[in-house]
Amino acid sequence: MNVRKLLAWYLEYARDLPWRKYPTPYNVWVSEIILQQTQMSRGVEYYKKFIEEFPDVFALSNADEQDVLRLWQGLGYYSRARNLHCAAKYIVQNHQGVFPEDIAELKKIKGIGDYTASAIASIAFDSKAVVADGNVIRVISRLFYIQEPVDIVLTIKTIKAHAFLLMGDHRPSLFNQAMMELGALVCKPVNPACSSCPMIDQCKAFASDAQMTIPVKSKKIKRSERYFHYFFINDSAGSFYLKQRTNDDIWKQLWELPLIETEAEIKLDVGDLAEFLPLNKITIANPSFIARKLHKLTHRDIHASFYRIDVHGLLNETEGFVIVTQEQRRAYPVHNLMKWGFEVIIPQY
Ligand code: SF4
């Protein structure tokens, strides 16, 4: 991929942000910390006030913490201000007020993680480091049509590797800021302005019309719990009821024993059964509990209980149910949980 068009675009359209005029390590650092949790317009306003009051690391290190916090009022996340103040003292005491260029050394400073260290090193010192903020992650994912979830470490490593190769011999400060700016202004999360994008000819997501599906996030699947109670209602001739699942639900069209579903793990008694099962006009004994099974499906856990009810006499024809012998049962396709149930209830099958 060729990034010349991107860099040219940046030089023409980049926003006039105050820290861009004099991108000293101190200015880049303060701007990055302020912007961590703050909208750009608000961030610019606070940045200007902050730099006016504390124009360099010495001024900040000599400040009273209360004055730093007062200036921060309204921005929230005050630990950022405390860390800035504390880090300024550290830089003055340990580095004579000169920011280290080395990323590992930068990361020893309070409040500076991998992202901020890479931003300071590349933007202020032109060190060859990739800055992978949310904007860059989105742009790279789309340019290379990366379909793996971006909230896992391995994908971020892949994205950084792509960005690093793309940077090539271009100036890291220019490249990183251009990527961030493209993500902020053009390659937005929703409705990216692809027709204004300098990378449109090279964008794989655009070529596949997949801009809106990239980047991908891992789906946090909430498992649901269901409680099924199956009844093997067995008459004197050895026949029993089966029912087909017809609702828009799992196992549609497959057959199973009469089922009562409850919202929790409860014990049903014979009074509950008459209401839901085809038991009228027949003499029944109490159901006897046979077995329980936790059946795991992709998104849900089925807590299944199997009961047996022995009927004296023959079963009545009942709408919605078929009466089958153990032999006839084989003609009715059943799901795996039911297969397991039959093996437990009717071991000879
Ligand atoms: Fe983003 Fe569209 Fe540009 Fe691709 S073409 S990088 S999706 S703005």
XYZ file of C-alpha atoms and ligand atoms in Angstrom:
357
model
C 0.000 0.000 0.000
C 1.147 3.494 -0.794
C 0.589 6.102 1.916
C 1.828 9.169 0.044
C -1.736 10.270 -0.679
C -2.582 9.908 3.017
C 0.341 12.098 4.075
C -0.503 14.705 1.434
C -4.110 14.677 2.618
C -2.969 15.188 6.224
C -0.765 18.133 5.326
C -3.697 19.761 3.581
C -6.579 18.953 5.904
C -5.149 18.387 9.399
C -6.921 20.337 12.101
C -5.048 23.237 13.579
C -4.615 21.830 17.077
C -2.486 23.809 19.539
C -0.042 21.019 20.408
C 0.680 20.417 16.743
C 2.388 23.814 16.385
C 5.090 22.975 18.938
C 5.009 19.208 19.406
C 7.466 19.088 22.294
C 7.378 15.921 24.410
C 5.745 17.915 27.209
C 3.021 19.312 24.930
C 2.313 15.930 23.328
C 2.181 14.295 26.755
C -0.219 16.843 28.253
C -2.481 16.734 25.193
C -2.601 12.939 25.161
C -3.464 12.733 28.859
C -6.198 15.363 28.555
C -7.680 13.707 25.461
C -7.776 10.261 27.061
C -11.277 10.788 28.416
C -12.285 14.089 26.857
C -13.944 15.324 23.666
C -11.596 17.191 21.332
C -13.196 20.679 21.604
C -13.249 20.528 25.389
C -9.741 19.067 25.428
C -8.361 21.959 23.380
C -9.880 24.470 25.788
C -8.342 22.779 28.850
C -5.022 22.201 27.104
C -4.653 25.925 26.391
C -5.408 26.824 30.016
C -3.038 24.160 31.301
C -0.110 25.170 29.090
C -0.632 28.834 29.898
C -0.423 28.082 33.618
C 2.258 25.376 33.415
C 4.208 25.966 30.194
C 6.827 23.274 30.814
C 7.689 20.319 32.991
C 9.547 22.491 35.529
C 6.554 24.766 36.042
C 4.325 21.752 36.561
C 6.727 20.046 38.916
C 6.956 23.180 41.073
C 3.205 23.670 41.196
C 1.048 23.048 44.211
C -1.107 19.958 43.637
C -4.206 21.926 44.619
C -3.544 24.409 41.806
C -3.182 21.574 39.294
C -6.448 20.043 40.474
C -8.212 23.391 40.378
C -7.213 23.842 36.755
C -8.473 20.342 36.031
C -11.895 21.007 37.530
C -14.688 19.937 35.221
C -12.568 17.458 33.247
C -13.126 14.543 35.618
C -10.861 11.565 36.286
C -8.685 13.592 38.616
C -6.118 10.824 38.928
C -4.907 11.995 35.510
C -4.046 15.414 36.976
C -2.361 13.895 40.035
C -0.340 11.556 37.819
C 0.727 14.449 35.567
C 1.919 16.408 38.564
C 3.702 13.451 40.125
C 5.283 12.479 36.772
C 6.568 16.034 36.230
C 8.411 15.832 39.553
C 9.830 12.435 38.550
C 11.079 13.757 35.176
C 12.742 16.746 36.845
C 14.333 14.637 39.578
C 15.395 11.655 37.474
C 15.911 13.100 33.985
C 16.813 16.727 34.772
C 13.539 17.779 33.209
C 14.331 16.180 29.847
C 11.894 13.554 28.583
C 13.563 10.233 27.732
C 13.222 9.176 24.091
C 13.195 5.486 24.844
C 9.727 3.906 25.063
C 10.722 1.595 27.927
C 12.003 4.601 29.916
C 8.873 6.592 29.133
C 6.711 3.745 30.415
C 8.395 3.962 33.812
C 6.736 7.365 34.289
C 3.513 7.378 36.243
C 0.403 7.482 34.069
C 2.294 6.718 30.834
C 1.309 3.403 29.295
C 2.238 1.838 25.989
C -0.043 4.069 23.940
C 1.073 7.414 25.436
C 4.740 6.367 25.359
C 4.447 5.519 21.639
C 2.683 8.830 20.965
C 5.390 10.876 22.736
C 8.259 8.896 21.189
C 6.930 9.064 17.643
C 5.326 12.514 17.546
C 7.916 14.409 19.588
C 11.086 12.461 18.748
C 10.144 10.857 15.438
C 11.073 7.478 16.912
C 9.815 4.568 14.870
C 6.802 3.540 16.934
C 3.225 2.860 15.964
C 0.413 4.614 17.815
C -2.612 2.354 17.948
C -5.505 4.383 19.302
C -9.132 3.596 18.473
C -8.936 5.634 15.258
C -5.838 3.868 13.975
C -7.218 0.447 14.899
C -10.361 1.179 12.898
C -8.507 2.539 9.845
C -6.030 -0.350 9.684
C -8.774 -2.951 10.234
C -10.692 -1.519 7.311
C -7.721 -0.958 5.008
C -6.632 -4.590 5.438
C -10.121 -6.003 5.969
C -9.155 -7.587 9.289
C -12.035 -9.769 10.370
C -10.682 -10.942 13.723
C -12.077 -9.210 16.841
C -10.094 -6.082 17.730
C -10.668 -6.553 21.451
C -8.166 -9.379 21.641
C -4.427 -8.871 22.051
C -3.383 -10.950 19.064
C -5.452 -8.844 16.657
C -3.964 -5.626 18.028
C -0.496 -7.087 17.443
C -1.474 -7.859 13.848
C -2.844 -4.327 13.402
C 0.344 -2.785 14.788
C 2.438 -4.965 12.481
C 0.404 -3.756 9.468
C 0.743 -0.149 10.609
C 4.481 -0.564 11.105
C 4.953 -1.913 7.585
C 2.747 0.814 6.186
C 4.802 3.462 7.951
C 7.934 2.207 6.187
C 10.495 5.004 5.930
C 8.008 7.811 6.303
C 8.363 10.133 9.263
C 6.674 8.427 12.231
C 5.277 11.715 13.557
C 3.636 12.502 10.238
C 2.411 8.976 9.585
C 0.889 8.409 13.042
C -0.857 11.744 13.151
C -2.157 11.256 9.622
C -3.617 7.877 10.544
C -5.239 9.247 13.694
C -6.609 12.224 11.795
C -8.019 10.040 9.021
C -9.856 7.961 11.628
C -11.166 11.055 13.415
C -12.299 13.001 10.349
C -13.021 10.542 7.532
C -12.924 6.888 8.509
C -15.465 7.401 11.273
C -17.068 4.518 13.174
C -20.453 5.142 11.556
C -20.856 6.311 7.955
C -17.201 6.675 6.980
C -16.776 9.324 4.273
C -15.089 6.927 1.856
C -15.596 9.177 -1.164
C -13.313 11.766 0.519
C -10.759 9.213 1.678
C -7.228 9.366 0.247
C -6.894 5.598 0.747
C -10.074 4.570 -1.036
C -8.256 2.881 -3.939
C -6.355 0.678 -1.544
C -9.023 -0.058 1.047
C -10.011 -3.715 1.130
C -13.091 -3.177 3.283
C -14.344 -0.571 0.810
C -13.669 -2.914 -2.111
C -15.798 -5.549 -0.364
C -18.459 -3.028 0.681
C -17.764 -4.083 4.273
C -16.764 -0.768 5.891
C -19.616 -0.933 8.380
C -18.896 -4.468 9.509
C -15.246 -3.718 10.336
C -13.788 -3.518 12.967
C -15.246 -6.632 14.516
C -15.764 -6.984 18.251
C -16.017 -10.282 20.111
C -19.588 -11.107 20.797
C -20.134 -11.413 24.482
C -22.744 -14.104 24.392
C -25.003 -14.219 27.365
C -25.913 -17.831 28.046
C -29.512 -18.393 28.846
C -30.759 -21.058 31.240
C -33.854 -23.133 30.501
C -35.540 -25.755 32.620
C -37.230 -28.636 30.813
C -39.262 -31.390 32.472
C -39.978 -34.388 30.249
C -42.619 -37.012 31.033
C -42.556 -40.593 29.858
C -46.242 -41.430 30.263
C -46.339 -45.149 29.794
C -49.603 -47.110 29.499
C -50.379 -50.784 30.147
C -49.633 -51.672 26.501
C -46.195 -50.061 26.681
C -47.226 -47.061 24.541
C -46.440 -43.434 25.320
C -46.997 -39.898 24.035
C -44.732 -37.960 21.729
C -45.124 -34.378 20.615
C -43.584 -32.442 17.777
C -41.829 -29.136 18.474
C -43.503 -26.620 16.214
C -42.755 -23.277 17.854
C -40.057 -20.980 16.536
C -37.522 -22.335 18.954
C -34.688 -24.827 19.183
C -35.218 -28.278 17.681
C -38.136 -27.185 15.531
C -39.923 -30.121 13.828
C -38.217 -32.732 16.008
C -40.137 -34.985 18.371
C -39.916 -35.362 22.102
C -41.776 -36.533 25.198
C -44.462 -34.252 26.657
C -42.671 -31.256 28.094
C -43.302 -28.673 30.761
C -40.872 -25.777 30.786
C -40.413 -23.796 33.980
C -38.523 -20.592 34.673
C -36.480 -22.120 37.453
C -35.389 -25.448 38.807
C -38.597 -26.464 40.591
C -40.126 -29.773 41.535
C -43.472 -30.362 39.819
C -46.223 -32.284 41.517
C -49.073 -34.244 40.046
C -51.457 -31.283 40.377
C -49.312 -29.206 38.000
C -49.151 -31.987 35.471
C -52.868 -32.388 34.759
C -52.973 -28.828 33.512
C -50.212 -29.265 30.943
C -50.111 -32.914 30.041
C -52.649 -35.174 28.310
C -53.588 -36.924 31.522
C -57.312 -36.345 31.770
C -59.603 -39.333 32.140
C -56.756 -41.649 32.884
C -55.646 -42.985 36.180
C -52.132 -42.109 36.992
C -49.679 -42.826 39.662
C -47.339 -40.137 40.914
C -44.509 -39.367 38.537
C -41.253 -40.891 39.534
C -38.101 -38.944 38.918
C -35.744 -40.802 36.605
C -32.784 -38.618 35.703
C -31.434 -35.126 35.297
C -29.065 -33.813 32.649
C -27.362 -30.512 31.928
C -27.430 -30.222 28.155
C -25.192 -27.475 26.779
C -26.024 -25.784 23.490
C -24.087 -22.939 21.907
C -25.925 -20.118 23.661
C -27.915 -21.824 26.352
C -27.868 -24.411 29.063
C -30.823 -26.783 29.210
C -31.447 -28.253 32.653
C -33.492 -31.302 31.781
C -35.337 -33.598 34.189
C -36.951 -36.875 33.121
C -39.939 -38.405 34.897
C -41.925 -41.566 34.403
C -45.653 -41.903 34.921
C -47.184 -45.376 34.702
C -50.802 -45.338 33.580
C -53.290 -48.112 34.449
C -55.123 -48.728 31.197
C -54.586 -47.203 27.756
C -53.725 -43.648 26.826
C -56.398 -41.388 25.372
C -56.025 -39.877 21.936
C -55.185 -36.232 22.596
C -54.832 -33.412 20.110
C -51.221 -32.442 19.458
C -49.827 -35.727 20.720
C -49.200 -39.047 19.035
C -49.291 -42.348 20.871
C -46.454 -44.634 19.884
C -45.111 -47.980 20.926
C -41.472 -48.291 21.744
C -40.932 -49.833 18.307
C -42.848 -47.081 16.449
C -40.895 -44.407 18.261
C -37.973 -44.963 15.892
C -39.949 -43.466 12.995
C -39.991 -40.079 14.766
C -36.805 -38.033 14.587
C -35.720 -36.779 17.990
C -33.038 -34.373 19.187
C -29.911 -35.477 21.058
C -31.212 -34.665 24.508
C -34.247 -36.838 23.840
C -32.043 -39.636 22.537
C -30.167 -39.518 25.813
C -33.480 -39.531 27.700
C -34.746 -42.609 25.850
C -31.548 -44.477 26.590
C -32.015 -43.787 30.276
C -35.774 -44.426 30.403
C -35.886 -47.373 28.032
C -32.416 -48.943 28.311
C -33.219 -51.820 25.943
C -33.511 -49.201 23.168
Fe -12.068 4.069 5.910
Fe -13.608 4.240 3.707
Fe -11.109 5.157 3.712
Fe -11.556 2.546 3.791
S -12.103 3.936 2.123
S -10.076 3.671 5.015
S -13.383 2.459 5.052
S -12.824 5.926 4.926
